[in-house]
Tab-separated table of C-alpha atoms and ligand atoms in Angstrom:
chain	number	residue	atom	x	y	z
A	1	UNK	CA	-0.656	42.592	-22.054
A	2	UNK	CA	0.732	39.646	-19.834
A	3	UNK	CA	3.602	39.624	-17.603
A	4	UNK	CA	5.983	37.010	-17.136
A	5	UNK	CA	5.962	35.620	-13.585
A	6	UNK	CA	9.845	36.234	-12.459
A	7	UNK	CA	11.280	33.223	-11.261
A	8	UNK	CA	13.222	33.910	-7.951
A	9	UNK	CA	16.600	32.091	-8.427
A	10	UNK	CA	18.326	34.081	-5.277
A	11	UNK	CA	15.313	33.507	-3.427
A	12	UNK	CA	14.840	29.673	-3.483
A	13	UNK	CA	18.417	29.478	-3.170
A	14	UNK	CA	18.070	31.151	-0.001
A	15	UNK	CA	15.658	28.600	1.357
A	16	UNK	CA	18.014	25.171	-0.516
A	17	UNK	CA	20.595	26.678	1.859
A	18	UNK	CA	18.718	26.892	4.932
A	19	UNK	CA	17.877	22.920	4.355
A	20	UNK	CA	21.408	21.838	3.836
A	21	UNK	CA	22.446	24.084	6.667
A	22	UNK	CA	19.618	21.862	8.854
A	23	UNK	CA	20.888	18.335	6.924
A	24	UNK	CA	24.385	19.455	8.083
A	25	UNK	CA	23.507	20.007	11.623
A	26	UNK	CA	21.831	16.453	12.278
A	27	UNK	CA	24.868	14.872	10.322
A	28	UNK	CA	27.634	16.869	12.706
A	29	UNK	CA	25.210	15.296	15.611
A	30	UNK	CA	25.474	11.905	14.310
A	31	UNK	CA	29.499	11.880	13.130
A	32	UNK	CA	30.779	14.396	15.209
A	33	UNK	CA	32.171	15.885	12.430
A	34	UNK	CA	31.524	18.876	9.464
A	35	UNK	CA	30.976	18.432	5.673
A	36	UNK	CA	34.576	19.482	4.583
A	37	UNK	CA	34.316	21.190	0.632
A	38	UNK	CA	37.795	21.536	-0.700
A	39	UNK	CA	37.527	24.613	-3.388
A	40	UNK	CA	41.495	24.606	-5.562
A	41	UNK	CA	41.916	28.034	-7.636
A	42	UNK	CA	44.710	27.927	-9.887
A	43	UNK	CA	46.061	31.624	-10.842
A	44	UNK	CA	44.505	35.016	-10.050
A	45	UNK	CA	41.901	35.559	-12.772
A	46	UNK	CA	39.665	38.206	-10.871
A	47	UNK	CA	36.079	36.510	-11.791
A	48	UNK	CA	37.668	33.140	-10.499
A	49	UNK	CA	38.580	34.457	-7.096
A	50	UNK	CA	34.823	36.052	-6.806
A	51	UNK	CA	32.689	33.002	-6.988
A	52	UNK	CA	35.929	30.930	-4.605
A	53	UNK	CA	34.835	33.629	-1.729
A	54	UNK	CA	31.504	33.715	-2.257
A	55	UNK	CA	31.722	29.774	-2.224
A	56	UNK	CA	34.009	29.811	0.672
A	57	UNK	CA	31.404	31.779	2.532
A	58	UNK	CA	28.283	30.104	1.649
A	59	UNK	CA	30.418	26.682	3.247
A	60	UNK	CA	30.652	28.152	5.857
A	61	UNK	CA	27.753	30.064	6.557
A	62	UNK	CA	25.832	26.512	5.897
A	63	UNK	CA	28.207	25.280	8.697
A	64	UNK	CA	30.361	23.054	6.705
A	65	UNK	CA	34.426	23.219	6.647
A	66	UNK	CA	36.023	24.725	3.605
A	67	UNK	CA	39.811	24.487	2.883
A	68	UNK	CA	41.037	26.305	0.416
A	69	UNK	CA	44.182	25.708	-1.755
A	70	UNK	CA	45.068	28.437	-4.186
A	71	UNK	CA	47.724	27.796	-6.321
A	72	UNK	CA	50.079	30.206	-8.623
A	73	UNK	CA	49.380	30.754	-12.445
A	74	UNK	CA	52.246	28.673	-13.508
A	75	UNK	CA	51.006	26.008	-11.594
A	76	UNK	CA	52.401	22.149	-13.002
A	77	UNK	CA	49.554	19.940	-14.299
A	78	UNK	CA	51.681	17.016	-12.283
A	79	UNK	CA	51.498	19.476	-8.780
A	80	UNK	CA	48.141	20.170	-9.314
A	81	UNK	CA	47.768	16.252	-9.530
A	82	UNK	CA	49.252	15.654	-7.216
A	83	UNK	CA	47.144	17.648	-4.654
A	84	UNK	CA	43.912	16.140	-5.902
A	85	UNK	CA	44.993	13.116	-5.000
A	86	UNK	CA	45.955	13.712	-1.691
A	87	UNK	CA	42.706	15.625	-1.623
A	88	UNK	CA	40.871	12.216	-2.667
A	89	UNK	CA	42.634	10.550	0.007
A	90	UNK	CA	41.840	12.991	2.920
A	91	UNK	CA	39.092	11.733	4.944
A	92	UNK	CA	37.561	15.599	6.181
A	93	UNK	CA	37.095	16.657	2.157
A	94	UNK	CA	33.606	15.423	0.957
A	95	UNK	CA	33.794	17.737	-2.190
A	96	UNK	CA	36.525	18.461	-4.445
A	97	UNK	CA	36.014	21.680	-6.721
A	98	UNK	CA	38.843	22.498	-9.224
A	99	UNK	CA	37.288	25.750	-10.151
A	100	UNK	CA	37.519	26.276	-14.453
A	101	UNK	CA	39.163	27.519	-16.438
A	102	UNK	CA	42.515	26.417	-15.871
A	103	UNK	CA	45.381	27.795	-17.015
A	104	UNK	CA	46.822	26.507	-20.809
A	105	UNK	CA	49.651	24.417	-19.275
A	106	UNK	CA	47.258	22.101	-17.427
A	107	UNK	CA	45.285	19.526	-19.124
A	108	UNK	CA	41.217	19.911	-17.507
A	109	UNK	CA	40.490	16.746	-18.718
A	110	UNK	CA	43.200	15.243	-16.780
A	111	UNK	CA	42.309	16.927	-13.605
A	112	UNK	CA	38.601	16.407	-14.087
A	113	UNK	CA	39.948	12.359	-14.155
A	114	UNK	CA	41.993	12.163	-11.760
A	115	UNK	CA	39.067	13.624	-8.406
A	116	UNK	CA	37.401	10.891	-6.903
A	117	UNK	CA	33.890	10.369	-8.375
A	118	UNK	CA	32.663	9.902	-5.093
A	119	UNK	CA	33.920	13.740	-3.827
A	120	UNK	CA	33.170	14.838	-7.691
A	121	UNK	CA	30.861	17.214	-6.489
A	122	UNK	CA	30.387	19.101	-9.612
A	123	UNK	CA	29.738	16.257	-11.181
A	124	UNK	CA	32.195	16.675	-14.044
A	125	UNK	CA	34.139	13.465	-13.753
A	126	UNK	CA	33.272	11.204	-16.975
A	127	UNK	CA	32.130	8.631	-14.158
A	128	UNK	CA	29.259	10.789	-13.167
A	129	UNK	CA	29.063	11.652	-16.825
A	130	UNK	CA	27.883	8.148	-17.468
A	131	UNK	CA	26.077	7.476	-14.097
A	132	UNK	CA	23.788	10.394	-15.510
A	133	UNK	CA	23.506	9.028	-18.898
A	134	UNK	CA	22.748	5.804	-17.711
A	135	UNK	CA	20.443	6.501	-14.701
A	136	UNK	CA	22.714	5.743	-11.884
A	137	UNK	CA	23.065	7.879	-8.751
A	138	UNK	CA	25.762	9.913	-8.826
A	139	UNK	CA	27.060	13.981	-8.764
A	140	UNK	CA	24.746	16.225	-11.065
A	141	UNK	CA	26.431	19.078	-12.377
A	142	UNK	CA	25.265	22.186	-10.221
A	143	UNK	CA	23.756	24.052	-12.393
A	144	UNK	CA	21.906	22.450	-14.784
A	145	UNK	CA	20.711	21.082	-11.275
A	146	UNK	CA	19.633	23.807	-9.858
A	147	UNK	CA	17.735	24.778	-12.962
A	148	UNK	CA	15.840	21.346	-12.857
A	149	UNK	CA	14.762	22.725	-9.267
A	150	UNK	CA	13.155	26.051	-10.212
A	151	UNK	CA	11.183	24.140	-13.329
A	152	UNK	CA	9.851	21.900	-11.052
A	153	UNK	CA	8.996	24.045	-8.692
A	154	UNK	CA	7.533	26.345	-10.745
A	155	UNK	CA	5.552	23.719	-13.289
A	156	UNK	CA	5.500	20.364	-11.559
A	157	UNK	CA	5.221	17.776	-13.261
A	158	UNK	CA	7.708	18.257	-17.007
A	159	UNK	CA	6.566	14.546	-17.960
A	160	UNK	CA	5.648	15.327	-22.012
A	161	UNK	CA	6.384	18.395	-22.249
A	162	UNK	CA	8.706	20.391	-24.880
A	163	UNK	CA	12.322	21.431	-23.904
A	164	UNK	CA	14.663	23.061	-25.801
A	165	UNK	CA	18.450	23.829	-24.229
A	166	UNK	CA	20.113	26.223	-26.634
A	167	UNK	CA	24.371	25.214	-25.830
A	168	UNK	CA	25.988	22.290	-25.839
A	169	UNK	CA	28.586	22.675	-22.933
A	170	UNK	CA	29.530	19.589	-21.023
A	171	UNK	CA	29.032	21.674	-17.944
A	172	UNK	CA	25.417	23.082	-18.711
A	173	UNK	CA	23.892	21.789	-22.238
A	174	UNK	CA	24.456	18.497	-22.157
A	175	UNK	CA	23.737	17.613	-18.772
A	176	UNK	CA	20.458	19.592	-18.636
A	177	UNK	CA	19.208	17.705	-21.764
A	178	UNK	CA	19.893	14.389	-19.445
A	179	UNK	CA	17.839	15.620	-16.422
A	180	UNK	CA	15.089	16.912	-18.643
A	181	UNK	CA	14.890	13.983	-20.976
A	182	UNK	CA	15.132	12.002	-17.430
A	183	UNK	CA	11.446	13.904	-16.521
A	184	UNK	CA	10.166	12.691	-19.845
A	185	UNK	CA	9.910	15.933	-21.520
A	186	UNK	CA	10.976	15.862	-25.307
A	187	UNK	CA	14.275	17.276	-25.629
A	188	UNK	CA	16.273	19.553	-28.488
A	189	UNK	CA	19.988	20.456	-28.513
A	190	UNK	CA	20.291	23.633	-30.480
A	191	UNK	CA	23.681	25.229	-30.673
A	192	UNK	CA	25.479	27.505	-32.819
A	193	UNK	CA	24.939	25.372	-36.241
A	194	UNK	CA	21.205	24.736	-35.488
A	195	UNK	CA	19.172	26.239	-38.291
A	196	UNK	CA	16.371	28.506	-37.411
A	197	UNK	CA	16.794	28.632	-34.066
A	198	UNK	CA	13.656	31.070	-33.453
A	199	UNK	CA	11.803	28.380	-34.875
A	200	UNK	CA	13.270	25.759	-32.862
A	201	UNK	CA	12.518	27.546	-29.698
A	202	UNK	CA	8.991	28.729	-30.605
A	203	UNK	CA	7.838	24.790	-29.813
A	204	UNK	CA	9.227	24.549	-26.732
A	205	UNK	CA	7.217	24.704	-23.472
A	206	UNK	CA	10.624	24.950	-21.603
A	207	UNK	CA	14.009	26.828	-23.152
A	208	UNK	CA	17.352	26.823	-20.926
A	209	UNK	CA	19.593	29.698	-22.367
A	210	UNK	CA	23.387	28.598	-21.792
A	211	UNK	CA	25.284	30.287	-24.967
A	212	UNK	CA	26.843	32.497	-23.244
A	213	UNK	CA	26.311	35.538	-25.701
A	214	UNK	CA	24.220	38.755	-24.282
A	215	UNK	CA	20.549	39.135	-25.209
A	216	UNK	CA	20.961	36.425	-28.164
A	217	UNK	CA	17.801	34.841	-27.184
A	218	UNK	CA	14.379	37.450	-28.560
A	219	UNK	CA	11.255	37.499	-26.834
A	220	UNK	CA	8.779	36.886	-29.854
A	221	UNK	CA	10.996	33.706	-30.402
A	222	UNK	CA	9.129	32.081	-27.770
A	223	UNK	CA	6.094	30.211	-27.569
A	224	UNK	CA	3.579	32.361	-25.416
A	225	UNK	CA	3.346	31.109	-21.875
A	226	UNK	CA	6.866	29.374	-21.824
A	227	UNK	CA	8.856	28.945	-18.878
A	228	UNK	CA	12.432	29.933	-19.817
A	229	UNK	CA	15.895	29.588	-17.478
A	230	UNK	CA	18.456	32.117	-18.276
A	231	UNK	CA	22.105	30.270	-17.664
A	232	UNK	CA	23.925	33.532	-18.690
A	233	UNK	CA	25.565	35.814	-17.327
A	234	UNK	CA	27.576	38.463	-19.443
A	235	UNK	CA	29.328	41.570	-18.790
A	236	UNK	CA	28.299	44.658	-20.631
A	237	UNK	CA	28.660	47.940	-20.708
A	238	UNK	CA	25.888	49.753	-18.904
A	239	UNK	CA	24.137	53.093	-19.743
A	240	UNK	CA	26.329	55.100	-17.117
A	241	UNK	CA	29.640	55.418	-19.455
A	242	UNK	CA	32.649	53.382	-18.060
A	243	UNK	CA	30.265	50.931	-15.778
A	244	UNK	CA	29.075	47.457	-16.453
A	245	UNK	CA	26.460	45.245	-15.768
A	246	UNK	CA	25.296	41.649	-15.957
A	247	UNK	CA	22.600	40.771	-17.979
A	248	UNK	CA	21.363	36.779	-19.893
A	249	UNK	CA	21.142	35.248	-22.784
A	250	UNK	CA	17.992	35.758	-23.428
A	251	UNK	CA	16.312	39.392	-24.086
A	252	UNK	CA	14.788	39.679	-20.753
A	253	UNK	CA	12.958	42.846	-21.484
A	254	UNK	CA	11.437	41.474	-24.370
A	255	UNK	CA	10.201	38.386	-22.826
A	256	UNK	CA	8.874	39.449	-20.299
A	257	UNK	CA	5.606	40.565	-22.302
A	258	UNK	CA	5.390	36.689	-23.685
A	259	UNK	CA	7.043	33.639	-21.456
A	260	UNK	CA	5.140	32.426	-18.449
A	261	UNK	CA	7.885	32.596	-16.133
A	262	UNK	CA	11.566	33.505	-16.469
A	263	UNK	CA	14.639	33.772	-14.427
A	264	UNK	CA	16.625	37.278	-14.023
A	265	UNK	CA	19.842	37.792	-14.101
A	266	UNK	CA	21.756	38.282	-11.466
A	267	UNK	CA	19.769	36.634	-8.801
A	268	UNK	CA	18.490	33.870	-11.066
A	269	UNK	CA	20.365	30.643	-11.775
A	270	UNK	CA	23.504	32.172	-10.687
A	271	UNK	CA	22.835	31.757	-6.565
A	272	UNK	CA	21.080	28.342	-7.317
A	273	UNK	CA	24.898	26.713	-8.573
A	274	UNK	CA	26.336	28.036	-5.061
A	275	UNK	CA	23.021	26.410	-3.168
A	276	UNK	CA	23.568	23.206	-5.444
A	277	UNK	CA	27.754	22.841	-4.909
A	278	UNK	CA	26.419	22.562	-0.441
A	279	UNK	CA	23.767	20.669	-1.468
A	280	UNK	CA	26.046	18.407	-3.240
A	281	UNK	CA	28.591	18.208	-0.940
A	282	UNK	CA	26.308	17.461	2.148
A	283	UNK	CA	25.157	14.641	-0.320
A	284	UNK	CA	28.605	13.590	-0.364
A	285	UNK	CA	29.137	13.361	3.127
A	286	UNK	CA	26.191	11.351	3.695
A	287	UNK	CA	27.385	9.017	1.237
A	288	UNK	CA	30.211	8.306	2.356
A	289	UNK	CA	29.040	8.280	6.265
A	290	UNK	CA	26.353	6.254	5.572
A	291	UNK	CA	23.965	8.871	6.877
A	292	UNK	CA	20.262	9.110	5.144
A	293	UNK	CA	20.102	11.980	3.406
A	294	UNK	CA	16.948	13.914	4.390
A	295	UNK	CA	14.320	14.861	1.918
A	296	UNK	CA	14.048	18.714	0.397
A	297	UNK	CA	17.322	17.976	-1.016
B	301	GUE	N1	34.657	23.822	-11.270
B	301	GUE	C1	33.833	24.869	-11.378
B	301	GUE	N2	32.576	24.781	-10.890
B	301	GUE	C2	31.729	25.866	-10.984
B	301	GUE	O1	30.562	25.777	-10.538
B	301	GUE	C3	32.204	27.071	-11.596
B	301	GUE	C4	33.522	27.084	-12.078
B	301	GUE	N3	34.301	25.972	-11.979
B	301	GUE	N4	34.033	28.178	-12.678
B	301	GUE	C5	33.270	29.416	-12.752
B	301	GUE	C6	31.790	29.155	-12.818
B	301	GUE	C7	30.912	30.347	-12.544
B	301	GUE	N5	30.079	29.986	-11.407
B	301	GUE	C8	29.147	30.853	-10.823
B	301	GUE	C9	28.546	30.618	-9.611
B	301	GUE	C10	27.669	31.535	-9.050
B	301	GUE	C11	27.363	32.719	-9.698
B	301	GUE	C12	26.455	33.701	-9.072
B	301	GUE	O2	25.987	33.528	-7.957
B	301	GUE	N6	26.160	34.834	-9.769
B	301	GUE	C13	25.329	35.940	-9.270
B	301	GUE	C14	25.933	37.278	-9.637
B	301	GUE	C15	27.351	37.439	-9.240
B	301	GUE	C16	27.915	38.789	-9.669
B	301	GUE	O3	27.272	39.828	-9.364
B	301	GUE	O4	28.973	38.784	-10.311
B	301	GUE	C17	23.952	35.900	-9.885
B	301	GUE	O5	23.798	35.354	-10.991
B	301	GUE	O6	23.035	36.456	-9.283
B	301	GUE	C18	27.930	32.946	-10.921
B	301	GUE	C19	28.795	32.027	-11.483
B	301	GUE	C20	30.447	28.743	-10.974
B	301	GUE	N7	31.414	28.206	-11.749
């Protein structure tokens, strides 16, 4: 029987990193001055305050500034406002990242507004909403990003071919259908109302799992030989009673005896959105500098 290649997510993530971490050190030559990524956590939801180290490290490891504002749970939408626009008017930030979900008092929508489209570097702003649509540069949301990177690593050229993205999430669905319809492949939505989804993804040369629900996705769904990107990442309980682990969407197990290629989980998309967010912010700063932004980016 065939195996799936695995697609190294952690590994090429690794190497993204070592690139920006080279772009940053000809741009502190030429400004005399670091990236700055400012990283705001409202509230202490555990998960939330996991990624904001691990992204506070990754900054700096990459040798970029990161400031840090966290902010208590009952946090005013009008204070927390009111700090991303002095944020957009600070000169050393680059990258503003309100990390979601906020808490119930405070409208996202009018955060997600109110950051500076230029410093919107996960690309959530409607602004950059519209640059994608339209095919304007702009701020790519980080994962879906980093997900176009290990498909075209991994198959080249995507012009023609089929690509279904099961969720419709303004942060991963919907902006992954724009990058892969902007490669010319042929694109499906599914979501939770699409009927016969196993159908559905049994065309497609390409599936991007981003439901968020644990082992949804079955391996003789697929088409033999696809190339399929697990987005998710969901706690379960693990055989060892009272531990958990992380494991996708899709039924990795299963698949493994029919895709072509597919992403693990952890160590799959997961370190890409962290490689992306430096990526993204080094971007930024070259924007805004005026600095050419160097190619493996
Ligand atoms: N404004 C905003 N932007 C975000 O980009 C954003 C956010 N809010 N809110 C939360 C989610 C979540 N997120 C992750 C990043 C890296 C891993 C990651 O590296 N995961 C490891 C495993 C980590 C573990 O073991 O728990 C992996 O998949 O290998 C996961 C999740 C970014 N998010």
């Amino acid at each position: 029987m065939s195996q799936a290649a695995i697609i190294d997510g952690a590994g090429f993530a690794a190497g993204l990193r070592a690139r920006v971490a080279e772009g940053v050190t000809a741009f502190r030559e030429r400004t005399g001055r670091a990236p700055g990524l400012a990283v705001v956590l409202v509230g202490e939801d555990p998960a939330s305050q996991v990624y904001v180290r691990s992204k506070g490290k990754a900054t700096a490891e990459a040798g970029m500034v990161s400031i840090e504002h966290k902010l208590p749970a009952d946090t005013s939408q009008d204070e927390l406002l009111t700090l991303v626009r002095a944020l957009n008017a600070d000169p050393a930030v680059d990258g503003i990242l309100v990390q979601l979900p906020l808490p119930p008092q405070i409208d996202e929508n009018a955060v997600i507004a109110t950051i500076d489209p230029d410093k919107d570097v996960d690309g959530f702003n409607p602004v950059n909403v519209g640059r994608l649509a339209s095919g304007l540069h702009g701020f790519v949301p980080c994962t879906p990003l980093g997900c176009l990177m290990l498909l075209k690593d991994r198959l080249g050229d995507l012009s023609g071919l089929d690509a279904v993205v099961v969720g419709r999430s303004n942060i991963v669905g919907k902006p992954m259908a724009q990058l892969l319809l902007r490669e010319s492949c042929t694109v499906t939505i599914a979501h939770s109302r699409t009927r016969d989804l196993p159908a559905v993804i049994g065309r497609a040369d390409i599936v991007v799992a981003a439901v968020g629900r644990p082992r949804m996705i079955k391996g003789d769904w697929l088409k033999p030989g696809a190339t399929v990107i697990d987005v998710g990442i969901n706690r379960v309980p693990a055989d060892e009673p009272g531990k958990t682990r992380l494991v996708g969407d899709v039924a990795f197990d299963e698949a493994l005896s029919v895709a072509g290629a597919i992403t693990p989980v952890p160590k799959g998309v997961g370190p890409m959105t962290i490689a992306v967010l430096l990526r993204n912010t080094l971007v930024s700063a070259c924007r805004r500098d005026g600095v050419p932004i160097s190619d493996g980016l």
